[in-house]
Tab-separated table of C-alpha atoms and ligand atoms in Angstrom:
chain	number	residue	atom	x	y	z
A	1	MET	CA	-8.152	-150.616	-69.671
A	2	SER	CA	-8.439	-147.062	-70.878
A	3	THR	CA	-7.338	-144.439	-68.403
A	4	THR	CA	-6.753	-140.703	-68.545
A	5	ILE	CA	-4.382	-140.876	-65.593
A	6	PRO	CA	-1.983	-139.108	-65.456
A	7	GLY	CA	-3.104	-135.816	-67.002
A	8	GLU	CA	-5.980	-133.350	-66.886
A	9	PRO	CA	-8.532	-133.289	-65.393
A	10	TRP	CA	-6.603	-135.042	-62.588
A	11	SER	CA	-4.304	-133.192	-60.236
A	12	THR	CA	-0.617	-133.378	-61.121
A	13	GLY	CA	0.052	-135.785	-58.241
A	14	VAL	CA	-2.292	-138.493	-59.563
A	15	ALA	CA	-0.472	-141.515	-61.021
A	16	ARG	CA	-1.318	-145.078	-61.902
A	17	ALA	CA	0.868	-148.153	-61.400
A	18	ALA	CA	0.965	-151.196	-63.698
A	19	ASP	CA	-1.286	-153.142	-61.320
A	20	GLY	CA	-3.940	-150.460	-61.657
A	21	ALA	CA	-3.311	-148.942	-58.239
A	22	THR	CA	-3.836	-145.209	-58.288
A	23	THR	CA	-1.819	-142.896	-56.112
A	24	VAL	CA	-2.199	-139.245	-55.211
A	25	ALA	CA	1.057	-137.594	-54.177
A	26	GLY	CA	2.420	-141.072	-53.518
A	27	VAL	CA	-0.528	-142.229	-51.393
A	28	ASP	CA	-2.347	-145.331	-52.645
A	29	VAL	CA	-6.055	-144.531	-52.803
A	30	ARG	CA	-6.835	-148.018	-51.422
A	31	ALA	CA	-4.856	-147.274	-48.278
A	32	LEU	CA	-6.441	-143.854	-48.068
A	33	ALA	CA	-9.938	-145.299	-48.350
A	34	ALA	CA	-9.139	-148.012	-45.815
A	35	GLU	CA	-7.889	-145.490	-43.295
A	36	HIS	CA	-10.341	-142.643	-43.798
A	37	GLY	CA	-13.379	-144.297	-45.369
A	38	THR	CA	-15.378	-143.089	-48.350
A	39	PRO	CA	-16.711	-140.842	-49.616
A	40	ALA	CA	-13.749	-138.555	-49.078
A	41	TYR	CA	-12.500	-135.389	-50.697
A	42	VAL	CA	-8.792	-135.749	-51.452
A	43	LEU	CA	-6.737	-132.595	-51.865
A	44	ASP	CA	-3.305	-132.619	-53.518
A	45	GLU	CA	-1.397	-129.985	-51.555
A	46	THR	CA	1.533	-129.651	-53.958
A	47	ASP	CA	-0.823	-129.208	-56.880
A	48	LEU	CA	-2.875	-126.571	-55.079
A	49	ARG	CA	0.199	-124.659	-53.977
A	50	SER	CA	1.712	-124.700	-57.435
A	51	ARG	CA	-1.492	-123.382	-59.003
A	52	ALA	CA	-1.591	-120.587	-56.420
A	53	ARG	CA	2.040	-119.757	-57.165
A	54	GLY	CA	1.456	-120.099	-60.895
A	55	TYR	CA	-1.338	-117.534	-60.902
A	56	ARG	CA	0.599	-115.113	-58.740
A	57	ARG	CA	3.756	-115.362	-60.844
A	58	ALA	CA	1.894	-115.159	-64.145
A	59	PHE	CA	0.078	-111.979	-63.160
A	60	GLU	CA	3.020	-110.388	-61.358
A	61	THR	CA	5.251	-110.967	-64.386
A	62	ALA	CA	2.764	-109.756	-66.986
A	63	PHE	CA	1.708	-106.695	-64.997
A	64	ALA	CA	5.303	-105.796	-64.055
A	65	GLU	CA	5.957	-105.535	-67.786
A	66	ILE	CA	3.352	-102.780	-68.082
A	67	GLY	CA	4.538	-101.134	-64.872
A	68	ALA	CA	1.530	-102.093	-62.737
A	69	GLY	CA	1.301	-103.980	-59.458
A	70	VAL	CA	-1.106	-106.830	-58.920
A	71	ASP	CA	-2.410	-108.833	-55.952
A	72	VAL	CA	-3.971	-112.272	-56.197
A	73	TYR	CA	-6.768	-113.016	-53.755
A	74	TYR	CA	-7.821	-116.639	-53.354
A	75	ALA	CA	-11.635	-116.777	-53.492
A	76	GLY	CA	-12.374	-118.809	-50.387
A	77	LYS	CA	-15.920	-119.635	-51.453
A	78	ALA	CA	-14.458	-122.323	-53.737
A	79	PHE	CA	-13.159	-124.138	-50.655
A	80	LEU	CA	-11.799	-122.752	-47.435
A	81	SER	CA	-10.261	-124.436	-44.442
A	82	VAL	CA	-7.655	-123.201	-42.008
A	83	ALA	CA	-4.882	-125.192	-43.723
A	84	VAL	CA	-5.850	-124.066	-47.213
A	85	ALA	CA	-5.982	-120.416	-46.135
A	86	ARG	CA	-2.455	-120.872	-44.723
A	87	TRP	CA	-1.144	-122.585	-47.833
A	88	VAL	CA	-2.355	-119.903	-50.216
A	89	HIS	CA	-1.114	-117.165	-47.919
A	90	GLU	CA	2.294	-118.844	-47.737
A	91	GLU	CA	2.288	-118.839	-51.548
A	92	GLY	CA	1.858	-115.071	-51.511
A	93	LEU	CA	-1.892	-114.856	-52.090
A	94	ARG	CA	-4.395	-112.878	-50.069
A	95	VAL	CA	-7.790	-114.249	-49.144
A	96	ASP	CA	-11.163	-113.129	-50.463
A	97	THR	CA	-14.057	-113.968	-48.150
A	98	ALA	CA	-17.764	-113.685	-48.900
A	99	THR	CA	-19.282	-114.079	-45.420
A	100	GLY	CA	-18.466	-113.775	-41.740
A	101	GLY	CA	-17.931	-117.541	-41.683
A	102	GLU	CA	-15.251	-117.434	-44.361
A	103	LEU	CA	-13.702	-114.430	-42.631
A	104	ALA	CA	-13.570	-116.436	-39.391
A	105	VAL	CA	-11.688	-119.256	-41.131
A	106	ALA	CA	-9.148	-116.876	-42.672
A	107	LEU	CA	-8.582	-115.193	-39.313
A	108	ARG	CA	-8.291	-118.553	-37.531
A	109	ALA	CA	-5.603	-119.424	-40.088
A	110	GLY	CA	-3.644	-116.378	-38.981
A	111	VAL	CA	-4.050	-114.476	-42.238
A	112	PRO	CA	-3.538	-110.816	-41.280
A	113	GLY	CA	-6.657	-108.683	-41.639
A	114	ALA	CA	-4.848	-106.447	-44.085
A	115	ASP	CA	-4.562	-109.407	-46.476
A	116	ILE	CA	-8.273	-110.221	-46.393
A	117	GLY	CA	-11.140	-108.815	-48.451
A	118	LEU	CA	-14.802	-109.082	-47.484
A	119	HIS	CA	-17.485	-109.474	-50.135
A	120	GLY	CA	-21.215	-110.125	-49.919
A	121	ASN	CA	-24.328	-108.472	-51.308
A	122	ASN	CA	-26.081	-108.435	-47.930
A	123	LYS	CA	-23.494	-108.229	-45.185
A	124	SER	CA	-24.946	-108.203	-41.715
A	125	ASP	CA	-24.038	-105.545	-39.168
A	126	THR	CA	-22.148	-108.240	-37.281
A	127	GLU	CA	-20.151	-109.181	-40.364
A	128	ILE	CA	-19.306	-105.549	-41.063
A	129	ALA	CA	-18.295	-104.960	-37.448
A	130	ARG	CA	-16.112	-108.060	-37.422
A	131	ALA	CA	-14.419	-107.019	-40.653
A	132	LEU	CA	-13.659	-103.571	-39.253
A	133	GLU	CA	-12.449	-105.105	-36.001
A	134	ALA	CA	-10.119	-107.414	-37.938
A	135	GLY	CA	-8.828	-104.471	-39.966
A	136	VAL	CA	-9.569	-106.118	-43.306
A	137	GLY	CA	-7.706	-104.664	-46.245
A	138	ARG	CA	-10.911	-103.984	-48.100
A	139	ILE	CA	-14.651	-104.280	-47.847
A	140	ILE	CA	-16.263	-104.606	-51.243
A	141	VAL	CA	-19.538	-102.695	-51.008
A	142	ASP	CA	-22.403	-103.865	-53.130
A	143	SER	CA	-25.228	-101.337	-52.782
A	144	LEU	CA	-25.953	-97.737	-51.841
A	145	VAL	CA	-27.633	-98.885	-48.625
A	146	GLU	CA	-24.551	-100.830	-47.671
A	147	ILE	CA	-22.250	-97.873	-48.258
A	148	GLU	CA	-24.104	-95.964	-45.538
A	149	ARG	CA	-24.186	-99.039	-43.313
A	150	VAL	CA	-20.418	-99.550	-43.509
A	151	ALA	CA	-19.785	-95.835	-43.053
A	152	ASP	CA	-22.022	-95.757	-39.964
A	153	ALA	CA	-20.262	-98.785	-38.519
A	154	ALA	CA	-16.877	-97.193	-39.192
A	155	ALA	CA	-18.052	-93.929	-37.652
A	156	ALA	CA	-19.244	-95.773	-34.535
A	157	ARG	CA	-15.867	-97.458	-34.179
A	158	GLY	CA	-13.778	-94.379	-34.838
A	159	GLY	CA	-10.218	-94.698	-36.058
A	160	ALA	CA	-8.909	-94.771	-39.597
A	161	PRO	CA	-11.376	-94.648	-42.486
A	162	ALA	CA	-12.536	-98.071	-43.685
A	163	PRO	CA	-11.024	-99.067	-47.048
A	164	VAL	CA	-13.777	-99.913	-49.525
A	165	MET	CA	-14.103	-100.934	-53.134
A	166	VAL	CA	-17.354	-100.475	-55.005
A	167	ARG	CA	-18.539	-103.547	-56.881
A	168	VAL	CA	-19.854	-102.564	-60.274
A	169	THR	CA	-21.518	-104.529	-63.020
A	170	THR	CA	-20.302	-103.882	-66.518
A	171	GLY	CA	-22.941	-105.807	-68.426
A	172	VAL	CA	-20.376	-108.486	-69.260
A	173	HIS	CA	-21.444	-111.964	-68.237
A	174	ALA	CA	-19.107	-114.794	-68.982
A	175	GLY	CA	-19.016	-118.501	-68.356
A	176	GLY	CA	-18.215	-121.522	-70.419
A	177	HIS	CA	-16.987	-120.613	-73.854
A	178	GLU	CA	-18.883	-117.417	-74.410
A	179	TYR	CA	-19.540	-114.059	-72.962
A	180	ILE	CA	-22.339	-111.615	-73.553
A	181	SER	CA	-22.204	-107.904	-73.070
A	182	THR	CA	-25.472	-106.146	-72.340
A	183	ALA	CA	-26.256	-102.599	-71.341
A	184	HIS	CA	-28.530	-103.580	-68.478
A	185	GLU	CA	-28.326	-105.821	-65.512
A	186	ASP	CA	-30.949	-108.042	-63.981
A	187	GLN	CA	-29.126	-109.726	-61.118
A	188	LYS	CA	-28.424	-108.960	-57.509
A	189	PHE	CA	-24.731	-108.104	-57.448
A	190	GLY	CA	-23.052	-104.735	-57.649
A	191	LEU	CA	-24.021	-101.367	-59.062
A	192	SER	CA	-24.550	-101.017	-62.775
A	193	ILE	CA	-22.405	-98.734	-64.911
A	194	ALA	CA	-25.319	-98.296	-67.333
A	195	SER	CA	-26.841	-94.825	-67.072
A	196	PRO	CA	-30.067	-94.430	-69.026
A	197	ASP	CA	-30.943	-91.311	-67.027
A	198	GLY	CA	-28.285	-89.259	-65.250
A	199	ASP	CA	-25.564	-90.812	-63.145
A	200	SER	CA	-25.255	-94.579	-63.239
A	201	PRO	CA	-25.793	-96.489	-59.991
A	202	ALA	CA	-22.045	-97.246	-60.068
A	203	MET	CA	-21.134	-93.553	-60.303
A	204	ARG	CA	-23.604	-92.743	-57.546
A	205	GLY	CA	-22.001	-95.407	-55.384
A	206	LEU	CA	-18.514	-94.006	-55.923
A	207	LEU	CA	-19.711	-90.484	-55.125
A	208	ALA	CA	-21.507	-91.756	-52.023
A	209	VAL	CA	-18.289	-93.326	-50.745
A	210	LEU	CA	-16.348	-90.122	-51.392
A	211	ALA	CA	-19.000	-88.191	-49.464
A	212	ARG	CA	-18.374	-90.183	-46.282
A	213	PRO	CA	-15.126	-89.302	-44.462
A	214	GLU	CA	-15.336	-92.584	-42.509
A	215	LEU	CA	-14.658	-94.421	-45.796
A	216	ARG	CA	-11.580	-94.507	-47.980
A	217	LEU	CA	-12.388	-95.198	-51.617
A	218	LEU	CA	-9.766	-97.768	-52.543
A	219	GLY	CA	-11.080	-98.760	-55.924
A	220	ILE	CA	-13.552	-100.408	-58.239
A	221	HIS	CA	-14.389	-104.107	-58.390
A	222	SER	CA	-15.862	-106.175	-61.192
A	223	HIS	CA	-16.513	-109.923	-61.357
A	224	ILE	CA	-17.990	-111.193	-64.609
A	225	GLY	CA	-18.729	-114.868	-64.081
A	226	SER	CA	-17.317	-118.297	-63.482
A	227	GLN	CA	-15.709	-121.170	-65.390
A	228	ILE	CA	-14.690	-118.747	-68.139
A	229	LEU	CA	-12.656	-120.237	-70.957
A	230	ASP	CA	-12.815	-117.299	-73.366
A	231	PRO	CA	-10.632	-114.480	-72.011
A	232	SER	CA	-12.163	-111.639	-74.048
A	233	GLY	CA	-14.835	-110.946	-71.417
A	234	PHE	CA	-12.148	-109.909	-68.921
A	235	GLU	CA	-10.762	-107.378	-71.387
A	236	VAL	CA	-14.149	-105.833	-72.181
A	237	ALA	CA	-15.003	-105.570	-68.476
A	238	ALA	CA	-11.594	-104.100	-67.625
A	239	ARG	CA	-12.079	-101.441	-70.285
A	240	ALA	CA	-15.454	-100.511	-68.814
A	241	VAL	CA	-14.049	-100.277	-65.277
A	242	LEU	CA	-11.040	-98.194	-66.328
A	243	THR	CA	-13.360	-95.888	-68.234
A	244	LEU	CA	-15.538	-95.424	-65.157
A	245	ARG	CA	-12.394	-94.712	-63.124
A	246	ALA	CA	-11.362	-92.021	-65.608
A	247	GLN	CA	-14.862	-90.499	-65.539
A	248	LEU	CA	-14.777	-90.333	-61.760
A	249	ALA	CA	-11.371	-88.651	-61.901
A	250	GLU	CA	-12.627	-86.105	-64.397
A	251	ARG	CA	-15.622	-85.386	-62.247
A	252	THR	CA	-14.007	-85.280	-58.796
A	253	GLY	CA	-10.256	-85.209	-59.282
A	254	VAL	CA	-10.036	-88.567	-57.458
A	255	LEU	CA	-8.219	-91.267	-59.427
A	256	VAL	CA	-8.822	-94.471	-57.454
A	257	GLU	CA	-5.740	-96.564	-56.740
A	258	GLU	CA	-7.033	-100.063	-57.367
A	259	VAL	CA	-9.099	-102.111	-59.800
A	260	ASP	CA	-10.143	-105.689	-59.121
A	261	LEU	CA	-11.079	-107.839	-62.088
A	262	GLY	CA	-12.634	-110.675	-60.072
A	263	GLY	CA	-12.319	-114.415	-60.563
A	264	GLY	CA	-13.822	-116.928	-62.942
A	265	TYR	CA	-10.789	-118.578	-64.572
A	266	GLY	CA	-11.973	-121.833	-66.124
A	267	ILE	CA	-10.517	-125.296	-65.511
A	268	ALA	CA	-10.671	-128.704	-67.221
A	269	TYR	CA	-13.376	-130.988	-65.865
A	270	LEU	CA	-13.259	-133.581	-68.635
A	271	PRO	CA	-10.432	-135.290	-70.500
A	272	GLY	CA	-9.582	-133.169	-73.535
A	273	GLU	CA	-10.839	-129.906	-72.019
A	274	VAL	CA	-8.213	-127.196	-71.822
A	275	ALA	CA	-8.014	-124.913	-68.783
A	276	LEU	CA	-7.408	-121.213	-69.159
A	277	ASP	CA	-3.631	-120.701	-69.159
A	278	PRO	CA	-2.705	-118.145	-66.461
A	279	ASP	CA	0.372	-116.944	-68.363
A	280	ARG	CA	-1.628	-116.284	-71.492
A	281	ILE	CA	-4.571	-114.620	-69.823
A	282	ALA	CA	-2.303	-112.463	-67.656
A	283	LYS	CA	-0.417	-111.263	-70.762
A	284	ASP	CA	-3.622	-110.605	-72.707
A	285	VAL	CA	-5.315	-108.707	-69.899
A	286	ALA	CA	-2.144	-106.707	-69.157
A	287	ALA	CA	-1.810	-105.695	-72.808
A	288	SER	CA	-5.447	-104.775	-72.973
A	289	VAL	CA	-5.506	-102.614	-69.822
A	290	GLN	CA	-2.314	-100.904	-70.920
A	291	ALA	CA	-3.908	-99.965	-74.229
A	292	THR	CA	-7.094	-98.798	-72.518
A	293	ALA	CA	-5.230	-96.651	-69.991
A	294	ALA	CA	-3.223	-95.090	-72.813
A	295	ASP	CA	-6.454	-94.297	-74.716
A	296	LEU	CA	-7.956	-92.761	-71.607
A	297	GLY	CA	-4.780	-90.862	-70.737
A	298	THR	CA	-4.848	-92.126	-67.129
A	299	PRO	CA	-2.021	-93.835	-65.249
A	300	LEU	CA	-2.565	-97.525	-64.501
A	301	PRO	CA	-4.033	-98.512	-61.136
A	302	ARG	CA	-2.843	-101.430	-59.005
A	303	PHE	CA	-4.812	-104.509	-60.061
A	304	SER	CA	-6.118	-107.532	-58.244
A	305	ILE	CA	-7.800	-110.754	-59.280
A	306	GLU	CA	-9.765	-113.367	-57.310
A	307	PRO	CA	-9.390	-116.889	-58.695
A	308	GLY	CA	-11.025	-119.643	-56.641
A	309	ARG	CA	-11.859	-122.636	-58.818
A	310	ALA	CA	-8.601	-122.405	-60.784
A	311	ILE	CA	-6.553	-122.798	-57.593
A	312	VAL	CA	-8.422	-125.544	-55.753
A	313	GLY	CA	-10.649	-127.238	-58.333
A	314	PRO	CA	-8.102	-129.403	-60.169
A	315	ALA	CA	-6.283	-130.175	-56.889
A	316	GLY	CA	-9.241	-132.147	-55.564
A	317	LEU	CA	-10.875	-135.459	-56.335
A	318	THR	CA	-13.640	-137.344	-54.594
A	319	LEU	CA	-13.209	-140.977	-53.697
A	320	TYR	CA	-16.351	-143.107	-53.527
A	321	THR	CA	-17.115	-146.797	-53.084
A	322	VAL	CA	-19.455	-148.452	-55.546
A	323	GLY	CA	-22.482	-150.066	-53.874
A	324	THR	CA	-24.741	-151.285	-56.665
A	325	VAL	CA	-24.561	-151.686	-60.428
A	326	LYS	CA	-27.785	-151.834	-62.408
A	327	PRO	CA	-28.286	-152.021	-66.181
A	328	VAL	CA	-31.260	-149.880	-67.221
A	329	ARG	CA	-32.858	-149.862	-70.655
A	330	THR	CA	-33.172	-146.275	-71.919
A	331	ASP	CA	-35.950	-144.820	-74.098
A	332	ASP	CA	-33.952	-145.366	-77.273
A	333	GLY	CA	-33.507	-149.054	-76.466
A	334	SER	CA	-29.869	-148.864	-75.449
A	335	VAL	CA	-28.609	-149.881	-72.027
A	336	ARG	CA	-27.150	-147.516	-69.505
A	337	THR	CA	-25.342	-148.889	-66.490
A	338	TYR	CA	-26.312	-147.096	-63.287
A	339	VAL	CA	-23.464	-147.185	-60.807
A	340	SER	CA	-24.505	-146.118	-57.288
A	341	VAL	CA	-21.869	-144.712	-54.972
A	342	ASP	CA	-21.887	-143.972	-51.255
A	343	GLY	CA	-22.248	-140.175	-51.630
A	344	GLY	CA	-24.036	-138.043	-54.192
A	345	MET	CA	-25.726	-134.670	-54.441
A	346	SER	CA	-24.964	-133.901	-50.784
A	347	ASP	CA	-21.214	-133.864	-51.493
A	348	ASN	CA	-21.412	-132.522	-55.053
A	349	ILE	CA	-24.510	-130.538	-55.964
A	350	ARG	CA	-23.014	-129.150	-59.171
A	351	PRO	CA	-24.307	-131.800	-61.599
A	352	ALA	CA	-27.843	-131.445	-60.227
A	353	LEU	CA	-27.696	-127.660	-59.906
A	354	TYR	CA	-25.870	-126.680	-63.072
A	355	GLY	CA	-25.852	-129.839	-65.164
A	356	ALA	CA	-22.084	-129.796	-64.608
A	357	ALA	CA	-20.100	-132.574	-66.287
A	358	TYR	CA	-17.454	-134.613	-64.484
A	359	HIS	CA	-15.120	-137.483	-65.257
A	360	ALA	CA	-14.822	-140.666	-63.179
A	361	GLU	CA	-12.601	-143.727	-63.216
A	362	VAL	CA	-12.364	-147.000	-61.357
A	363	VAL	CA	-9.175	-146.699	-59.338
A	364	GLY	CA	-7.299	-149.192	-57.244
A	365	ARG	CA	-7.457	-152.285	-59.464
A	366	LEU	CA	-6.975	-153.439	-63.018
A	367	ALA	CA	-10.329	-153.344	-64.735
A	368	SER	CA	-11.529	-154.823	-68.020
A	369	ALA	CA	-10.519	-153.068	-71.212
A	370	GLN	CA	-14.078	-153.164	-72.451
A	371	THR	CA	-16.217	-150.238	-71.312
A	372	VAL	CA	-19.915	-149.510	-70.925
A	373	LEU	CA	-21.820	-146.268	-70.955
A	374	ALA	CA	-22.422	-145.545	-67.293
A	375	ARG	CA	-24.122	-142.972	-65.126
A	376	VAL	CA	-22.747	-142.500	-61.646
A	377	VAL	CA	-25.506	-141.774	-59.157
A	378	GLY	CA	-25.619	-141.156	-55.429
A	379	LYS	CA	-27.584	-142.585	-52.525
A	380	HIS	CA	-30.123	-139.801	-52.090
A	381	CYS	CA	-33.828	-140.241	-52.549
A	382	GLU	CA	-34.306	-138.441	-55.815
A	383	SER	CA	-33.626	-139.310	-59.394
A	384	GLY	CA	-31.712	-136.086	-60.057
A	385	ASP	CA	-29.049	-137.295	-57.633
A	386	ILE	CA	-26.416	-137.686	-60.340
A	387	VAL	CA	-22.670	-137.492	-59.789
A	388	VAL	CA	-21.555	-138.076	-63.391
A	389	HIS	CA	-24.146	-137.955	-66.163
A	390	GLU	CA	-22.208	-139.942	-68.724
A	391	VAL	CA	-18.919	-141.739	-68.521
A	392	GLN	CA	-17.384	-144.869	-69.994
A	393	LEU	CA	-16.561	-147.242	-67.141
A	394	PRO	CA	-15.024	-150.719	-67.304
A	395	ALA	CA	-17.669	-153.333	-68.140
A	396	ASP	CA	-16.725	-155.226	-64.977
A	397	VAL	CA	-17.400	-152.301	-62.614
A	398	ARG	CA	-18.801	-153.825	-59.429
A	399	ALA	CA	-19.713	-153.357	-55.790
A	400	GLY	CA	-16.683	-152.543	-53.672
A	401	ASP	CA	-14.822	-150.769	-56.470
A	402	LEU	CA	-13.227	-147.470	-55.612
A	403	LEU	CA	-14.339	-144.744	-57.971
A	404	ALA	CA	-12.616	-141.375	-58.231
A	405	VAL	CA	-14.284	-138.274	-59.654
A	406	ALA	CA	-11.814	-135.676	-60.936
A	407	ALA	CA	-11.634	-131.919	-60.347
A	408	THR	CA	-14.039	-131.712	-57.417
A	409	GLY	CA	-11.860	-129.427	-55.288
A	410	ALA	CA	-13.911	-126.292	-55.951
A	411	TYR	CA	-17.531	-125.859	-54.894
A	412	GLY	CA	-17.796	-129.483	-53.769
A	413	ARG	CA	-17.257	-129.479	-50.010
A	414	SER	CA	-18.066	-125.757	-49.892
A	415	MET	CA	-21.573	-126.365	-51.279
A	416	ALA	CA	-22.142	-129.704	-49.547
A	417	SER	CA	-25.321	-130.325	-47.589
A	418	ASN	CA	-26.724	-132.831	-45.132
A	419	TYR	CA	-29.607	-133.831	-47.371
A	420	ASN	CA	-31.171	-137.065	-46.089
A	421	HIS	CA	-29.129	-136.596	-42.920
A	422	VAL	CA	-26.008	-137.728	-44.692
A	423	PRO	CA	-22.895	-136.567	-42.807
A	424	ARG	CA	-20.482	-134.591	-44.974
A	425	PRO	CA	-17.241	-136.305	-46.045
A	426	PRO	CA	-13.818	-135.355	-44.720
A	427	VAL	CA	-11.214	-133.384	-46.621
A	428	ILE	CA	-7.931	-135.291	-46.648
A	429	ALA	CA	-4.778	-133.553	-47.787
A	430	VAL	CA	-2.073	-135.622	-49.395
A	431	SER	CA	1.513	-134.594	-49.816
A	432	ASP	CA	4.812	-136.507	-50.171
A	433	GLY	CA	3.257	-139.856	-49.421
A	434	GLU	CA	1.486	-138.621	-46.274
A	435	THR	CA	-2.171	-137.944	-45.543
A	436	ARG	CA	-3.526	-135.333	-43.203
A	437	VAL	CA	-7.167	-134.721	-42.281
A	438	LEU	CA	-7.971	-131.058	-42.888
A	439	VAL	CA	-11.680	-131.307	-42.141
A	440	ARG	CA	-12.870	-134.420	-40.329
A	441	ARG	CA	-15.839	-136.503	-41.418
A	442	GLU	CA	-19.134	-135.429	-39.915
A	443	THR	CA	-20.902	-138.029	-37.828
A	444	GLU	CA	-24.536	-138.750	-37.202
A	445	ASP	CA	-23.861	-137.552	-33.670
A	446	ASP	CA	-22.755	-134.189	-35.062
A	447	LEU	CA	-26.081	-133.905	-36.841
A	448	LEU	CA	-28.122	-135.176	-33.904
A	449	ALA	CA	-26.364	-132.677	-31.627
A	450	LEU	CA	-28.113	-129.893	-33.518
A	451	ASP	CA	-31.514	-131.429	-32.949
A	452	LEU	CA	-32.763	-130.298	-29.570
A	453	GLY	CA	-35.671	-132.682	-29.533
B	1	LLP	N1	-14.815	-113.167	-56.870
B	1	LLP	C1	-16.147	-112.956	-56.768
B	1	LLP	C2	-16.642	-111.636	-56.433
B	1	LLP	C3	-17.037	-114.021	-57.010
B	1	LLP	O1	-18.337	-113.799	-56.914
B	1	LLP	C4	-16.526	-115.297	-57.322
B	1	LLP	C5	-17.432	-116.425	-57.549
B	1	LLP	C6	-15.130	-115.470	-57.391
B	1	LLP	C7	-14.313	-114.383	-57.169
B	1	LLP	C8	-14.477	-116.796	-57.678
B	1	LLP	O2	-14.853	-117.327	-58.896
B	1	LLP	P1	-14.054	-118.609	-59.478
B	1	LLP	O3	-12.679	-118.146	-59.801
B	1	LLP	O4	-14.033	-119.640	-58.424
B	1	LLP	O5	-14.844	-119.011	-60.661
B	1	LLP	N2	-21.006	-122.280	-57.242
B	1	LLP	C9	-20.647	-122.010	-58.623
B	1	LLP	C10	-19.673	-120.873	-58.725
B	1	LLP	C11	-20.201	-119.612	-58.123
B	1	LLP	C12	-19.176	-118.566	-58.125
B	1	LLP	C13	-19.655	-117.324	-57.503
B	1	LLP	N3	-18.679	-116.327	-57.410
B	1	LLP	C14	-20.078	-123.274	-59.233
B	1	LLP	O6	-20.028	-124.288	-58.546
B	1	LLP	O7	-19.703	-123.281	-60.399
């Protein structure tokens, strides 16, 4: 039969034996399914760690060449558990959190506050207080209101000024293969650098931080989008941020120490897709910021980046069991084989929400060489409950088959729901032939425990 294993979009630990058995880091998926049940998220620890290391090394090397420091923050929104926070921290990354919940996981993992950043466009007072209490390395403020809120909270606590970065929007929006650069913004995040009349919201934000002695203005933050495969957007945004930094320095004499360029590094979801290469992008961005800083006549800041998907996405796959197979005649007269699995939009909302494309294969047995056009669907009660819109599956795909969907490590479990009262699947780490449950399977009792009758 045709198989894309090994290779992208599968994690580096995925292999296939002559009898069709598929292994992840030496663990046979049949044994894994027998022990832990399906659906299950499977996370290849070695793969995840090497991507974390790869990003850190690529950026450290490229930025060292231009004489600038760089920190890599793992964006926990992609997927965060105590073990994963520990792994990335052991690999020299810091942790970017977007809510009090993510902050709690990072702290539970033992990540020092100084190595954690807190994001969010509407942080609660409790979240701000907890971040200050934990001594987070930076709070990324998102609005003028929030600047005062964080300053008031810091004033109430006393002690050292709270380190903040101001999130700005540069008009660059990237994702997929393209980016667009617009003067204006119509979305909720950050403060715009566009200034049709007087100071831009971004400049006003920076000045507001400088006006509050309870805050320490650490730097400027910009995140331009997600699943970016064309690196030029990063360079345009970096230029805009460095220019704003120079303008602030000219105006106030304060040259902020740090610039964060956000996350968004794209990965391969389908066979034949090519992920953004960290070495290449690091070199390109380093060269570009060096040139910009030289133009502006300002010394380089320390940089940081926040990849999420690129670290955890390719390291994960989802294992399902096929329940039903149904040929359906389509409008154009052709036949599409609907393959229903035991999960669906509750464990991966991305196809339904974004029309995201995935790749699936029958794993665990030899299947027929002949393939059919299939659509993998879930068990939820709506027709948009699609796991894989289009994929060639073996013509003999049948009930009981194990099906693996590639590259589900990012924004799968982290965006999972309990729609239809379906308990969320476990996250099973595999490494050196061993499995380890990182997040256990939810049970109906877990769900019923929330219902007070
Ligand atoms: N930093 C900030 C400030 C962000 O807002 C994000 C993502 C990241 C870093 C990490 O981006 P990544 O490297 O993972 O692309 N749920 C969507 C993605 C939303 C991302 C939102 N922010 C999806 O499933 O594609």
